[in-house]
Coordinates of N, CA and C in Angstrom, one line a residue:
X476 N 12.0 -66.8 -15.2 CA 12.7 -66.9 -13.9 C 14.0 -67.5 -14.1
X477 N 14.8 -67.1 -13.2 CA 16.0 -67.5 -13.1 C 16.2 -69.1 -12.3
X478 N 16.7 -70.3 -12.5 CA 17.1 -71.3 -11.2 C 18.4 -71.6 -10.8
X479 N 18.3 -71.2 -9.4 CA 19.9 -71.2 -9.0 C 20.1 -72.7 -8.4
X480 N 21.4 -73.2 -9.1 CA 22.1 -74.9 -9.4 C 23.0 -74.3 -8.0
X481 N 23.1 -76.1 -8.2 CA 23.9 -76.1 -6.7 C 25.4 -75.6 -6.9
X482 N 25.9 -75.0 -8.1 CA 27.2 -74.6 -8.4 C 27.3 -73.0 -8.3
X483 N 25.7 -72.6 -7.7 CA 25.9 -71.0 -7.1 C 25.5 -69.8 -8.6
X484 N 25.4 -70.9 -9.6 CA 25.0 -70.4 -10.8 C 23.7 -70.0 -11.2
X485 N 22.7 -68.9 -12.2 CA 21.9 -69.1 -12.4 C 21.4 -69.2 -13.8
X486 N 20.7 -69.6 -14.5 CA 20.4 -70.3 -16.0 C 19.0 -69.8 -16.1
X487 N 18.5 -69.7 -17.0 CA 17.6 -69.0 -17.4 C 16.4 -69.9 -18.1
X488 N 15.1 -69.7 -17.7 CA 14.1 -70.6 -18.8 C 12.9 -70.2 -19.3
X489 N 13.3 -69.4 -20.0 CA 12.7 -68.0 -20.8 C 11.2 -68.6 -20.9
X490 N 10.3 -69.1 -19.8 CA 8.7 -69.2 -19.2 C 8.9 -68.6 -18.0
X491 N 8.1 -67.5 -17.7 CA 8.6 -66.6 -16.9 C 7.2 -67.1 -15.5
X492 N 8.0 -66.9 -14.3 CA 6.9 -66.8 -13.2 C 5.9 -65.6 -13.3
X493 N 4.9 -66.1 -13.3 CA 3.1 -65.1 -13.0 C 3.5 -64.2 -12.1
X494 N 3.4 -62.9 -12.2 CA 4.1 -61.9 -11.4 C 2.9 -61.4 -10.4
X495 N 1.8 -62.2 -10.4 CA 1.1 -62.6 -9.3 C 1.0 -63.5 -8.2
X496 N 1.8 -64.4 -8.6 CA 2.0 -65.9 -8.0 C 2.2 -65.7 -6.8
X497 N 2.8 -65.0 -6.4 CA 3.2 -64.4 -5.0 C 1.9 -63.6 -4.3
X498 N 2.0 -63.9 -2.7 CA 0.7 -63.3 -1.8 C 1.0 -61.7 -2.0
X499 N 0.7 -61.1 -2.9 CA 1.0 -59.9 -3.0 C -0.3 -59.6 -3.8
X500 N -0.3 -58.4 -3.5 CA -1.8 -57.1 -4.5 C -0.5 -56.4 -5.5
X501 N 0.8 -56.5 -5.2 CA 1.4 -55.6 -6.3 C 1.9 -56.2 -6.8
X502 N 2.6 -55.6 -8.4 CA 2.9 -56.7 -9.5 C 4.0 -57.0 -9.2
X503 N 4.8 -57.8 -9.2 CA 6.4 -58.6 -9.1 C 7.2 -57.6 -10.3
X504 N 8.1 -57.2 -9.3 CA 8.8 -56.6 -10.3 C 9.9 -57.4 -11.2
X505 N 10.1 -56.9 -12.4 CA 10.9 -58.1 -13.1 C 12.5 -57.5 -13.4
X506 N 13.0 -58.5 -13.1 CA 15.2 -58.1 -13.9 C 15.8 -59.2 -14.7
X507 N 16.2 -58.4 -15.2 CA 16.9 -58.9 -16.5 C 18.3 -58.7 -16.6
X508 N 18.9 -60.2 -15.9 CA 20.7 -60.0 -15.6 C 21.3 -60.7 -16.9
X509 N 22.4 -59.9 -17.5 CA 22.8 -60.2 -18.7 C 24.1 -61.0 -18.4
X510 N 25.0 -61.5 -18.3 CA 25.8 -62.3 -17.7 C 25.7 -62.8 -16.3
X511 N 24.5 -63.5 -16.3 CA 24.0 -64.2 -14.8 C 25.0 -65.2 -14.2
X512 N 26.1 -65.8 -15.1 CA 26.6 -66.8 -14.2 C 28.4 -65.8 -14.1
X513 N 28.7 -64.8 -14.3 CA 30.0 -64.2 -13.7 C 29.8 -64.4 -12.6
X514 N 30.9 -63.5 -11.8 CA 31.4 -63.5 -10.3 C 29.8 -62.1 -10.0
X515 N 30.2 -60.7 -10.4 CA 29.5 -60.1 -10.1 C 27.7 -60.1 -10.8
X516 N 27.3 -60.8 -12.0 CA 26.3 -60.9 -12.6 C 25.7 -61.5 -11.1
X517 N 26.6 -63.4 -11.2 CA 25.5 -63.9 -10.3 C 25.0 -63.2 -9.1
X518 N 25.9 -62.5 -8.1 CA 26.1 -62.0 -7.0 C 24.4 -61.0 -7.1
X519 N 24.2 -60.4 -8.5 CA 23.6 -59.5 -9.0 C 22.0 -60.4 -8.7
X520 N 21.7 -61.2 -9.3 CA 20.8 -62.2 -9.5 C 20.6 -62.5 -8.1
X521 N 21.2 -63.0 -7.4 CA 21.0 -63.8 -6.0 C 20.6 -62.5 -5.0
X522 N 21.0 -60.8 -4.9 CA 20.8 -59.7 -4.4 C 19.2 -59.3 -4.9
X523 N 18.7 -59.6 -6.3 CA 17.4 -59.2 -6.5 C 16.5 -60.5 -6.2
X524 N 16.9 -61.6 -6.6 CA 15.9 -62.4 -5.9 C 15.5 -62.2 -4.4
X525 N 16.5 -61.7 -3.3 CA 16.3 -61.9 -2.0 C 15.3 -60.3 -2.1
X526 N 15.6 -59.5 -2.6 CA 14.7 -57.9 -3.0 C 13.1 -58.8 -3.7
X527 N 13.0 -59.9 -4.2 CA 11.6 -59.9 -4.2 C 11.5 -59.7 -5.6
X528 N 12.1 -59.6 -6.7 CA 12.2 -59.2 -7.9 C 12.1 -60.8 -8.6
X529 N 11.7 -61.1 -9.7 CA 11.5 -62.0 -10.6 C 13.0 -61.7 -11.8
X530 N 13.6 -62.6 -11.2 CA 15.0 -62.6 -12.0 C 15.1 -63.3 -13.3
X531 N 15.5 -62.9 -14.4 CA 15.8 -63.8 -15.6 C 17.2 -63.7 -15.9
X532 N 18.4 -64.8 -15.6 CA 19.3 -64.5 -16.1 C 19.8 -65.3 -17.2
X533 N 20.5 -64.6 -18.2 CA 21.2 -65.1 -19.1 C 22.8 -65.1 -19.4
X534 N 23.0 -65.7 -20.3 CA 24.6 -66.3 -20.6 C 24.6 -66.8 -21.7
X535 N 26.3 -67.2 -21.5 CA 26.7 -68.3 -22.9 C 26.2 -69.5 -22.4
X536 N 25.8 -70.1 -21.1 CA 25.3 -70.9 -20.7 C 24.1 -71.5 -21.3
X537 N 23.5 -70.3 -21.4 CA 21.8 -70.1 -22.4 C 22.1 -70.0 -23.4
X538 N 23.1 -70.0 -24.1 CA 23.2 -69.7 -25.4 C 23.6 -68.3 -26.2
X539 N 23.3 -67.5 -25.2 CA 23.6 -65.9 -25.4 C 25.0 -65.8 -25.3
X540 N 25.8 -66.0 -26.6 CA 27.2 -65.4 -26.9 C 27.3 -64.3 -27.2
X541 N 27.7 -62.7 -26.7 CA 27.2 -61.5 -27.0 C 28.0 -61.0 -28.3
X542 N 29.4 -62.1 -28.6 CA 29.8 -61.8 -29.8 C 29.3 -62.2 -31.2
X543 N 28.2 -62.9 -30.9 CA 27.3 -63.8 -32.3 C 25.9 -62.8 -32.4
X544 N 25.8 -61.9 -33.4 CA 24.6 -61.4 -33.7 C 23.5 -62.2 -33.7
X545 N 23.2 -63.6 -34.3 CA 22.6 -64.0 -34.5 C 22.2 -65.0 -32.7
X546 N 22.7 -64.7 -32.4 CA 22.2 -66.1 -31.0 C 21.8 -64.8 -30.4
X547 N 21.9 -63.3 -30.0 CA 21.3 -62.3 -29.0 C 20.8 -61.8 -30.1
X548 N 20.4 -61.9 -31.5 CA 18.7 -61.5 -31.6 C 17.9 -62.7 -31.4
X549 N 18.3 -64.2 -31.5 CA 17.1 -65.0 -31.5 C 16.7 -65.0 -29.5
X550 N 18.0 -64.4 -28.8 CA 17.1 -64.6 -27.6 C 16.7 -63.5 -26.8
X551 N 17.3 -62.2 -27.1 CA 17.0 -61.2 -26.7 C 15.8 -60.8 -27.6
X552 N 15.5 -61.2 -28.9 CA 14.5 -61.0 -29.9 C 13.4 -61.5 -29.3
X553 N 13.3 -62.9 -28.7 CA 12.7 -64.1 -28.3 C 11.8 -63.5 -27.1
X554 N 12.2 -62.7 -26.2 CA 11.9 -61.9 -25.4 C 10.3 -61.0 -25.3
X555 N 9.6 -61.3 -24.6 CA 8.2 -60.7 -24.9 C 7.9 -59.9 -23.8
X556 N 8.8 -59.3 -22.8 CA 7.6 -58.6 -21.7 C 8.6 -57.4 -21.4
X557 N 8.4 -56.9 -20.8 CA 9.7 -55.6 -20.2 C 10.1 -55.5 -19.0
X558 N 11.0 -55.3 -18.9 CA 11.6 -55.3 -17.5 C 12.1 -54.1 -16.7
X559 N 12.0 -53.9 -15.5 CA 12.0 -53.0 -14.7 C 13.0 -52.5 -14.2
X560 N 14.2 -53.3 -14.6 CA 15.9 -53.5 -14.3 C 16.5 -54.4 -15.2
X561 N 17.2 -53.8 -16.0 CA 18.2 -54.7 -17.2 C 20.1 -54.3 -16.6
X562 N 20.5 -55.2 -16.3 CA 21.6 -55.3 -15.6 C 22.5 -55.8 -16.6
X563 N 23.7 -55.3 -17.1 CA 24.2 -55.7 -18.0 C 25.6 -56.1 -17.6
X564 N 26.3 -57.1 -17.2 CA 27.6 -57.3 -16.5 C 28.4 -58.6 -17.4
X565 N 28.8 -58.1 -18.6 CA 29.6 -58.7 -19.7 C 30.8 -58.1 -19.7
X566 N 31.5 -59.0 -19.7 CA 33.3 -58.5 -20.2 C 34.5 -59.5 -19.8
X567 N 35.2 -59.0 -20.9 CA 36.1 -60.0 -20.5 C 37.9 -58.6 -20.3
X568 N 38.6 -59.5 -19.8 CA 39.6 -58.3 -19.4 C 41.3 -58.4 -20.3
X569 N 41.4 -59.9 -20.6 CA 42.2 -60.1 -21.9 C 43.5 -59.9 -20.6
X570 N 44.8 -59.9 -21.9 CA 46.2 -59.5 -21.3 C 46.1 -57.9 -21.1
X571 N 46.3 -57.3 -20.0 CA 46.3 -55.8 -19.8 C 48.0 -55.6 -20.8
X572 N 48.1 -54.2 -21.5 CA 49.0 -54.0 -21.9 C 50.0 -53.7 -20.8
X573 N 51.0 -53.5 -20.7 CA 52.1 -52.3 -19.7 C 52.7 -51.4 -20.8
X574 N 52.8 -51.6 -21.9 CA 53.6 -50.3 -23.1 C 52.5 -50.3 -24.3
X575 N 53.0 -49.2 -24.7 CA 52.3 -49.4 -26.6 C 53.1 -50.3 -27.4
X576 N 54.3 -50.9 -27.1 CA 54.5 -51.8 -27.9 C 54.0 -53.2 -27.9
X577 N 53.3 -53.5 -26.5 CA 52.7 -54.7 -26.3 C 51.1 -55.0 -27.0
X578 N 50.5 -53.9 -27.5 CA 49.1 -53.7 -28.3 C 49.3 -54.6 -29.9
X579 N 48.4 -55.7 -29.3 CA 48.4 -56.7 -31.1 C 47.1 -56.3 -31.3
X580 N 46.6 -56.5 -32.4 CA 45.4 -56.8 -33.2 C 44.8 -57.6 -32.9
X581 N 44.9 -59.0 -32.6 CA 44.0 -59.6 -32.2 C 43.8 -59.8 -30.8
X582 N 44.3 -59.1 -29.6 CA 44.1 -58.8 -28.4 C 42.9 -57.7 -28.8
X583 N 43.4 -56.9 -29.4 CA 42.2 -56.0 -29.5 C 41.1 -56.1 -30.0
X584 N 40.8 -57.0 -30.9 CA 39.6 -57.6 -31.8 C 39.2 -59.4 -30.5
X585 N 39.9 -59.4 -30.0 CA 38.9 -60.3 -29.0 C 38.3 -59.3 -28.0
X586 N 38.8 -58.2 -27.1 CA 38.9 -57.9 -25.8 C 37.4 -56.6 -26.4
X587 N 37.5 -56.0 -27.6 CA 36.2 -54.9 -28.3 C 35.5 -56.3 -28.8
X588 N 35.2 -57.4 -29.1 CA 34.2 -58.3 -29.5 C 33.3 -57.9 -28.2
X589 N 33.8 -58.5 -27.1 CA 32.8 -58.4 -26.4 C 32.7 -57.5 -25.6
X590 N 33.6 -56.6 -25.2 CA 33.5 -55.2 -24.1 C 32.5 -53.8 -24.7
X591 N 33.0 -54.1 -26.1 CA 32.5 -53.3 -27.0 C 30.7 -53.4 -27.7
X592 N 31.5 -54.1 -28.9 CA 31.0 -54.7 -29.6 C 29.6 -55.6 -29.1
X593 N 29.7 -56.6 -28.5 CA 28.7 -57.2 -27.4 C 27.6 -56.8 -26.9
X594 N 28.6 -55.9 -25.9 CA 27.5 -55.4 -24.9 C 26.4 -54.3 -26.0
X595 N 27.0 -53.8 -27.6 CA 26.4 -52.7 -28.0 C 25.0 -53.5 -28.9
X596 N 25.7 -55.3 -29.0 CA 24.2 -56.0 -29.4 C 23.4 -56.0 -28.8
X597 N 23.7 -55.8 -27.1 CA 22.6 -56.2 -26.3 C 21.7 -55.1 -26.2
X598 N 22.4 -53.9 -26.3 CA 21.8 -52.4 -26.1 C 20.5 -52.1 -27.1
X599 N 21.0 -53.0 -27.9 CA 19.8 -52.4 -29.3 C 18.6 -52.8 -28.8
X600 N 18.6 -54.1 -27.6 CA 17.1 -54.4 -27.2 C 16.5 -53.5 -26.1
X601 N 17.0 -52.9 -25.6 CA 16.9 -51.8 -24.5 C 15.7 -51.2 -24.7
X602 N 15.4 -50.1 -25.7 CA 14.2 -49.9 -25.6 C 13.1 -50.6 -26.0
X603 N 13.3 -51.6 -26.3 CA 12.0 -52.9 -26.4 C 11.9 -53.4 -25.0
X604 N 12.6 -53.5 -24.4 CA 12.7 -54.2 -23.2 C 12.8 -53.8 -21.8
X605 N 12.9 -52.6 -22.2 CA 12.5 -51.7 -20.5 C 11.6 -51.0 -20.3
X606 N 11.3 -51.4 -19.6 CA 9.7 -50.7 -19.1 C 10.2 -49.0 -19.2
X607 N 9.1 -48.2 -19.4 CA 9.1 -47.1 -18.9 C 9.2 -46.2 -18.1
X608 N 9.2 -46.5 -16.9 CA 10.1 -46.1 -15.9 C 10.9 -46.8 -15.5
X609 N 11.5 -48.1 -16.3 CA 12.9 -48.4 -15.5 C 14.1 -48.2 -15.6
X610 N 15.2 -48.7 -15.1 CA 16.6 -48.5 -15.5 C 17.0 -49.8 -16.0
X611 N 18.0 -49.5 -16.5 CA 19.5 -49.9 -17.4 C 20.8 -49.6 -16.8
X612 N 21.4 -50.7 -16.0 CA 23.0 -50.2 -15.5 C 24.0 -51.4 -16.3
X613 N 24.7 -50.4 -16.6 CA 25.8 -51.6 -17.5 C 27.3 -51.1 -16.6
X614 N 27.9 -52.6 -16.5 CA 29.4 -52.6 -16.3 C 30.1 -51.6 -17.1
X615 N 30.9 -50.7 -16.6 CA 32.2 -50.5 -17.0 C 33.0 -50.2 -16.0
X616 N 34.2 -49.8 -16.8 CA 35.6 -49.3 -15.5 C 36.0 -48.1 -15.7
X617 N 36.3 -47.3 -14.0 CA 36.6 -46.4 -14.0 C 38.0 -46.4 -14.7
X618 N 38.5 -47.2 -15.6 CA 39.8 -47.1 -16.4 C 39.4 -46.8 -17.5
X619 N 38.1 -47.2 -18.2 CA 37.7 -45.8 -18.8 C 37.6 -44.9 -19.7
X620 N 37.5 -44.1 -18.3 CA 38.0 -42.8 -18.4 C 38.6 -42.4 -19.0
X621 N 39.0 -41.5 -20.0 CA 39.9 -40.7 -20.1 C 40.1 -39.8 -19.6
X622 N 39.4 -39.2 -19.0 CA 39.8 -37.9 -18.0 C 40.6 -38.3 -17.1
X623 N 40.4 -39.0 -16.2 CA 41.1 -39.9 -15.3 C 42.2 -41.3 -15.2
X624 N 42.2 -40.8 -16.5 CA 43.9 -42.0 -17.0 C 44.7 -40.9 -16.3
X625 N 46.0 -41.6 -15.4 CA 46.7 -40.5 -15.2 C 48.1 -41.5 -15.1
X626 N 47.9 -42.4 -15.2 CA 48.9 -43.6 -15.7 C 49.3 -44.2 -16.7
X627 N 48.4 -44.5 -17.9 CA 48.6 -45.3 -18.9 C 48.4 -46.5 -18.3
X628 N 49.1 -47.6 -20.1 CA 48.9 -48.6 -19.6 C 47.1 -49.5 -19.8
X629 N 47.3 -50.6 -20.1 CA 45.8 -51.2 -20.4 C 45.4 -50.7 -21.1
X630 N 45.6 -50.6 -22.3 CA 45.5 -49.6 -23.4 C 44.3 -50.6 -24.1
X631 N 44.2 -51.2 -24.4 CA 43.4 -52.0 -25.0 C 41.8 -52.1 -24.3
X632 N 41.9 -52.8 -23.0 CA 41.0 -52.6 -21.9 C 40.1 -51.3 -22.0
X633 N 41.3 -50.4 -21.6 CA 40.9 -48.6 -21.7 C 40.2 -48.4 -22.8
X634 N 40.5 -48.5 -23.8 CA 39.9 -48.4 -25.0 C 38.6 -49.0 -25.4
X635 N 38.0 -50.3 -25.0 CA 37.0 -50.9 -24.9 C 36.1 -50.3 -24.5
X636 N 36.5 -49.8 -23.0 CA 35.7 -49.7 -22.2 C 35.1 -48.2 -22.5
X637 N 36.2 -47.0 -22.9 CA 36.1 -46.0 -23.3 C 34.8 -45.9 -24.7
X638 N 34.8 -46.8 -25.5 CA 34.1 -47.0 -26.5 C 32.7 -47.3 -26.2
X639 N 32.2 -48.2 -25.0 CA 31.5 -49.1 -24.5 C 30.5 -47.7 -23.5
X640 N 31.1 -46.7 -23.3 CA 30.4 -45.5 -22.3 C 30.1 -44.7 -23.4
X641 N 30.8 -44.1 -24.5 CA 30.2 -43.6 -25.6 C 28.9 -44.3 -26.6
X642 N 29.0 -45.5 -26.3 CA 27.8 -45.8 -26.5 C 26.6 -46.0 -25.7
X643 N 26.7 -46.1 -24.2 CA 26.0 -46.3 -22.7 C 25.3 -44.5 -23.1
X644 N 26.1 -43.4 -23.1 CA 25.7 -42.7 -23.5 C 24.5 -42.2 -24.5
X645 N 24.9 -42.6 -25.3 CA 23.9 -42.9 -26.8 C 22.8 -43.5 -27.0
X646 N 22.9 -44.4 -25.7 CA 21.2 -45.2 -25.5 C 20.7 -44.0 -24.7
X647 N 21.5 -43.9 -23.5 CA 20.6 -43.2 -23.0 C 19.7 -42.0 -23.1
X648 N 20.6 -41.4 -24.0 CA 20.3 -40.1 -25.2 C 19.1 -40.2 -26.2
X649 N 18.8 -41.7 -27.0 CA 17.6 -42.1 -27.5 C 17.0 -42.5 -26.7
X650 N 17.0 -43.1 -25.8 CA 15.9 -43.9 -24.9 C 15.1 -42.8 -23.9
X651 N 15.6 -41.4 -23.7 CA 15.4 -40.4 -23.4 C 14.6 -39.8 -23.9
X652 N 13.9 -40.0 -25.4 CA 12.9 -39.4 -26.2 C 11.5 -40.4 -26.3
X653 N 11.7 -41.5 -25.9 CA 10.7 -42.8 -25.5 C 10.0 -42.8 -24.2
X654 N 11.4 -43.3 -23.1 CA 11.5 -43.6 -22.1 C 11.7 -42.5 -21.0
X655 N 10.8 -41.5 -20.6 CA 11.3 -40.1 -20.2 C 11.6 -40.2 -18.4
X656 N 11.4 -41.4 -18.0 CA 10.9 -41.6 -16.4 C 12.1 -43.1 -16.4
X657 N 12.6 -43.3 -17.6 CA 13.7 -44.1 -17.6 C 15.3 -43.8 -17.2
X658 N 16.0 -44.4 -16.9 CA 17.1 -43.8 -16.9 C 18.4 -45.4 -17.1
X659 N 19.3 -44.6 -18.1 CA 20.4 -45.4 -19.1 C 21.6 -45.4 -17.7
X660 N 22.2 -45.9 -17.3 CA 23.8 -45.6 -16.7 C 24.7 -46.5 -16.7
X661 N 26.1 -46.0 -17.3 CA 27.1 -46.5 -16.6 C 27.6 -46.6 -15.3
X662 N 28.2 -48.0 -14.8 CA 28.9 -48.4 -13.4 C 30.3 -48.7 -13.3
X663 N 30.7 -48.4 -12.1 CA 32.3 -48.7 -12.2 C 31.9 -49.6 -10.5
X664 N 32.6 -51.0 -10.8 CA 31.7 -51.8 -9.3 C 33.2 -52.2 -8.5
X665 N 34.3 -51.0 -8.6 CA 35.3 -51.3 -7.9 C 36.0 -52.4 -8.3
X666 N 37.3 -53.3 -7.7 CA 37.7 -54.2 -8.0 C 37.3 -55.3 -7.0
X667 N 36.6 -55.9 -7.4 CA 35.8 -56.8 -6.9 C 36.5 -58.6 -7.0
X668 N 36.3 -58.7 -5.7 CA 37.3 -60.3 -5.9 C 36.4 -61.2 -6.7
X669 N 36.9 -61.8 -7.6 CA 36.6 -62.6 -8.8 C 37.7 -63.3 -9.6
X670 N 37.1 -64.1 -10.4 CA 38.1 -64.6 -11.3 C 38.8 -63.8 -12.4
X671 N 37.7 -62.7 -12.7 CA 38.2 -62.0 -13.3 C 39.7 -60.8 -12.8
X672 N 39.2 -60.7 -11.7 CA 40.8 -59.7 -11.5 C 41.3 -60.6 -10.6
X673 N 41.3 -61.4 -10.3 CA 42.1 -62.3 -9.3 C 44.0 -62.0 -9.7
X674 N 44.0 -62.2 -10.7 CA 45.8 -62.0 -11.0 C 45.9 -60.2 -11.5
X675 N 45.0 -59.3 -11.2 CA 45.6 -58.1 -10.9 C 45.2 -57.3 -10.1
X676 N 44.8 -57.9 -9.2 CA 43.7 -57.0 -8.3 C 45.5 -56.5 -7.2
X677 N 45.9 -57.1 -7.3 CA 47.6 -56.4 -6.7 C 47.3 -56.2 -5.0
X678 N 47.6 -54.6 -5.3 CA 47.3 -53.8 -3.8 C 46.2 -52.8 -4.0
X679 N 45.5 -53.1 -4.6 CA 44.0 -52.4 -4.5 C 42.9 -53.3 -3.7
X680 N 42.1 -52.8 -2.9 CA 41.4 -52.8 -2.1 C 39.9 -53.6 -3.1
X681 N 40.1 -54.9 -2.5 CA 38.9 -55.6 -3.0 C 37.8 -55.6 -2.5
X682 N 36.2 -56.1 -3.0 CA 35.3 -56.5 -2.0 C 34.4 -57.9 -2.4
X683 N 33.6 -58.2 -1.7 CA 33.5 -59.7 -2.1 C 32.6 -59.3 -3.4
X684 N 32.0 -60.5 -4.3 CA 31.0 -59.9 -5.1 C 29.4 -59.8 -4.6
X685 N 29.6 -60.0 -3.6 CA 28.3 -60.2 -2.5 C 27.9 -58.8 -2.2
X686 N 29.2 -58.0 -1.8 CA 28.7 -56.8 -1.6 C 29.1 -55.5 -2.7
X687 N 29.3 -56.3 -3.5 CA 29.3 -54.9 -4.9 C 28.2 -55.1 -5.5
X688 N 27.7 -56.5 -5.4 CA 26.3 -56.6 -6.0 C 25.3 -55.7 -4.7
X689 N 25.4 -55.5 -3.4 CA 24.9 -54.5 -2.7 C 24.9 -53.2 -3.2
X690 N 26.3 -52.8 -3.0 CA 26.3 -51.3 -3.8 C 26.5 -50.9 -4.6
X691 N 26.0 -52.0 -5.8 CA 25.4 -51.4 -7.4 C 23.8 -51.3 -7.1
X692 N 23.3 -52.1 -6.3 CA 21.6 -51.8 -6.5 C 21.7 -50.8 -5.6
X693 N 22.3 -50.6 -4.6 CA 21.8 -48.9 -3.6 C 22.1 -47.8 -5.0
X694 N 23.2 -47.5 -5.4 CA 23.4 -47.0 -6.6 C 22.1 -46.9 -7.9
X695 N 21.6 -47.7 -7.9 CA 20.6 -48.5 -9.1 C 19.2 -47.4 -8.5
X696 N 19.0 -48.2 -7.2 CA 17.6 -47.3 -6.4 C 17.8 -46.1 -6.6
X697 N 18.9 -45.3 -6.4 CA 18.6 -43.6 -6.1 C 18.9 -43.3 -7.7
X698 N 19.4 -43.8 -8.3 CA 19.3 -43.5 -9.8 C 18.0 -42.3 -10.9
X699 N 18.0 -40.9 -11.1 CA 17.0 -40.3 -11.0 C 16.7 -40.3 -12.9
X700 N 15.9 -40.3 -13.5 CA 16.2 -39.6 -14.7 C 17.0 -38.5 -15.2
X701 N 17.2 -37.7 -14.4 CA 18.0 -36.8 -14.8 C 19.3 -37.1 -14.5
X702 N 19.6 -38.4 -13.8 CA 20.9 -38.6 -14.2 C 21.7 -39.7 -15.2
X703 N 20.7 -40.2 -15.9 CA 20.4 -41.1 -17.3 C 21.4 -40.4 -18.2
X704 N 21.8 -41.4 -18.6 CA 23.2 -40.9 -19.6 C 24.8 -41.0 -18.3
X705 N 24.4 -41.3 -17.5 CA 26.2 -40.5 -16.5 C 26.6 -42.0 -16.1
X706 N 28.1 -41.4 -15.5 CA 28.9 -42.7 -15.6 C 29.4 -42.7 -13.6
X707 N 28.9 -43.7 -13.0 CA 29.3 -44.1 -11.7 C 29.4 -44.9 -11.2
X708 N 30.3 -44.4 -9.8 CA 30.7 -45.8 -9.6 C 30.3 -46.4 -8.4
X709 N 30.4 -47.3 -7.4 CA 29.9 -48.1 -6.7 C 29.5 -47.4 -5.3
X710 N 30.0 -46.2 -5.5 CA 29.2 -45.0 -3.9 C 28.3 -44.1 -4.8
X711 N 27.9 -44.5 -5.8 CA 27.3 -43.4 -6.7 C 28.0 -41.8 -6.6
X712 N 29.0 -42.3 -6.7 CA 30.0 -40.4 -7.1 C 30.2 -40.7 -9.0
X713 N 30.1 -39.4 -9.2 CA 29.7 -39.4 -10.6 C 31.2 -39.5 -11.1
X714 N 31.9 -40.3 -12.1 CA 33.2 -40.3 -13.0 C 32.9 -39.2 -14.3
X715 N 34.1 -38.8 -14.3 CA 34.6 -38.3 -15.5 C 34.7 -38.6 -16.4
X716 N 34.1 -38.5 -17.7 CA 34.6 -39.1 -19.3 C 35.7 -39.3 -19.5

């Protein structure tokens, strides 16, 4: 179970509540929020707890650095039961480019550590860790896209994130030969007021993270297997590769 501190955060204590403990005949369903103390993670945690779900979230808080192999196998490894909802909301957003001449190397090897790279450690536990009929929704951005670049620009970001759905893909494609009543997806959760876009959110249309963590789980619920593997975004309209 997850415990939410008085700083709106939640921390994780990998001894899990009895998914009986509750006056209920049915089993507690269980989630598994992978950057529990973000803007949108927590928002994410605090929407399934009030849903009645048994929340476990984790962080760098916990110890889960998604760029250190070894700390997300000793705790995603560490992990013994399956979960019914694996929420994956990791990333970080770096300097956005404006030209190709602004693109360094080590912008890029921080911003794929963990957009990339990261979120692709956490993926490997996915089919140990979801139940058989559940879902998997991971962050991404409708920037993306490459179909839907029609700007440039964020070339780095773009690229991450672009890499980060070709692999969202790829689970869902194996986890599809296991898991047949499961379903893998990519999210795009709008620009959501946070710290993270706070200095580019511009003149685009924000919403709190209170209610994008709303319309990722309406999204999450109608989620069918057959649409496992696809990429969408926060009204569940399908994006383009």
């Amino acid at each position: 179970m997850c415990a939410l501190h008085h700083d709106g955060h939640y921390t994780a204590t990998i001894s899990f509540e009895n998914p009986l403990s509750r006056s209920s005949s049915r089993r507690m369903k269980q989630a598994l929020v992978i950057g529990a103390t973000g803007g949108i993670g927590g928002a994410v945690c605090k929407a399934l707890d009030a849903k009645g779900f048994a929340v476990t979230g984790l962080s760098r808080r916990d110890g889960l650095d998604v760029t250190d192999p070894d700390a997300v196998s000793r705790i995603l490894g560490g992990l013994d039961r399956q979960f019914d909802l694996i929420f994956v909301a990791v990333g970080v957003l770096g300097t956005p480019e404006k030209s190709l001449s602004a693109i360094t190397v080590d912008e890029m090897k921080t911003v794929f550590a963990v957009n990339t790279f990261g979120v692709a450690l956490v993926l490997r536990y996915v089919p140990k860790l979801l139940s058989k009929t559940g879902r998997c929704a991971v962050l991404s951005a409708r920037v993306g896209s490459i179909g839907d670049n029609q700007i440039g620009g964020w070339h780095t970001y773009r690229a991450s994130k672009a890499a980060l759905n070709q692999i969202i893909r790829g689970t869902a494609i194996e986890m599809g030969r296991t898991h047949r009543e499961a379903a893998v997806v990519a999210l795009h959760p709008g620009t959501v007021e946070t710290e993270f876009t706070a200095k580019y959110a511009g003149r685009h249309k924000t919403v709190s993270a209170a209610e994008s963590a709303a319309n990722l789980l309406k999204v999450i619920e109608k989620i069918s297997p057959d649409q496992s593997g696809g990429f969408y975004d926060y009204a569940g309209q399908e994006i383009v590769w």
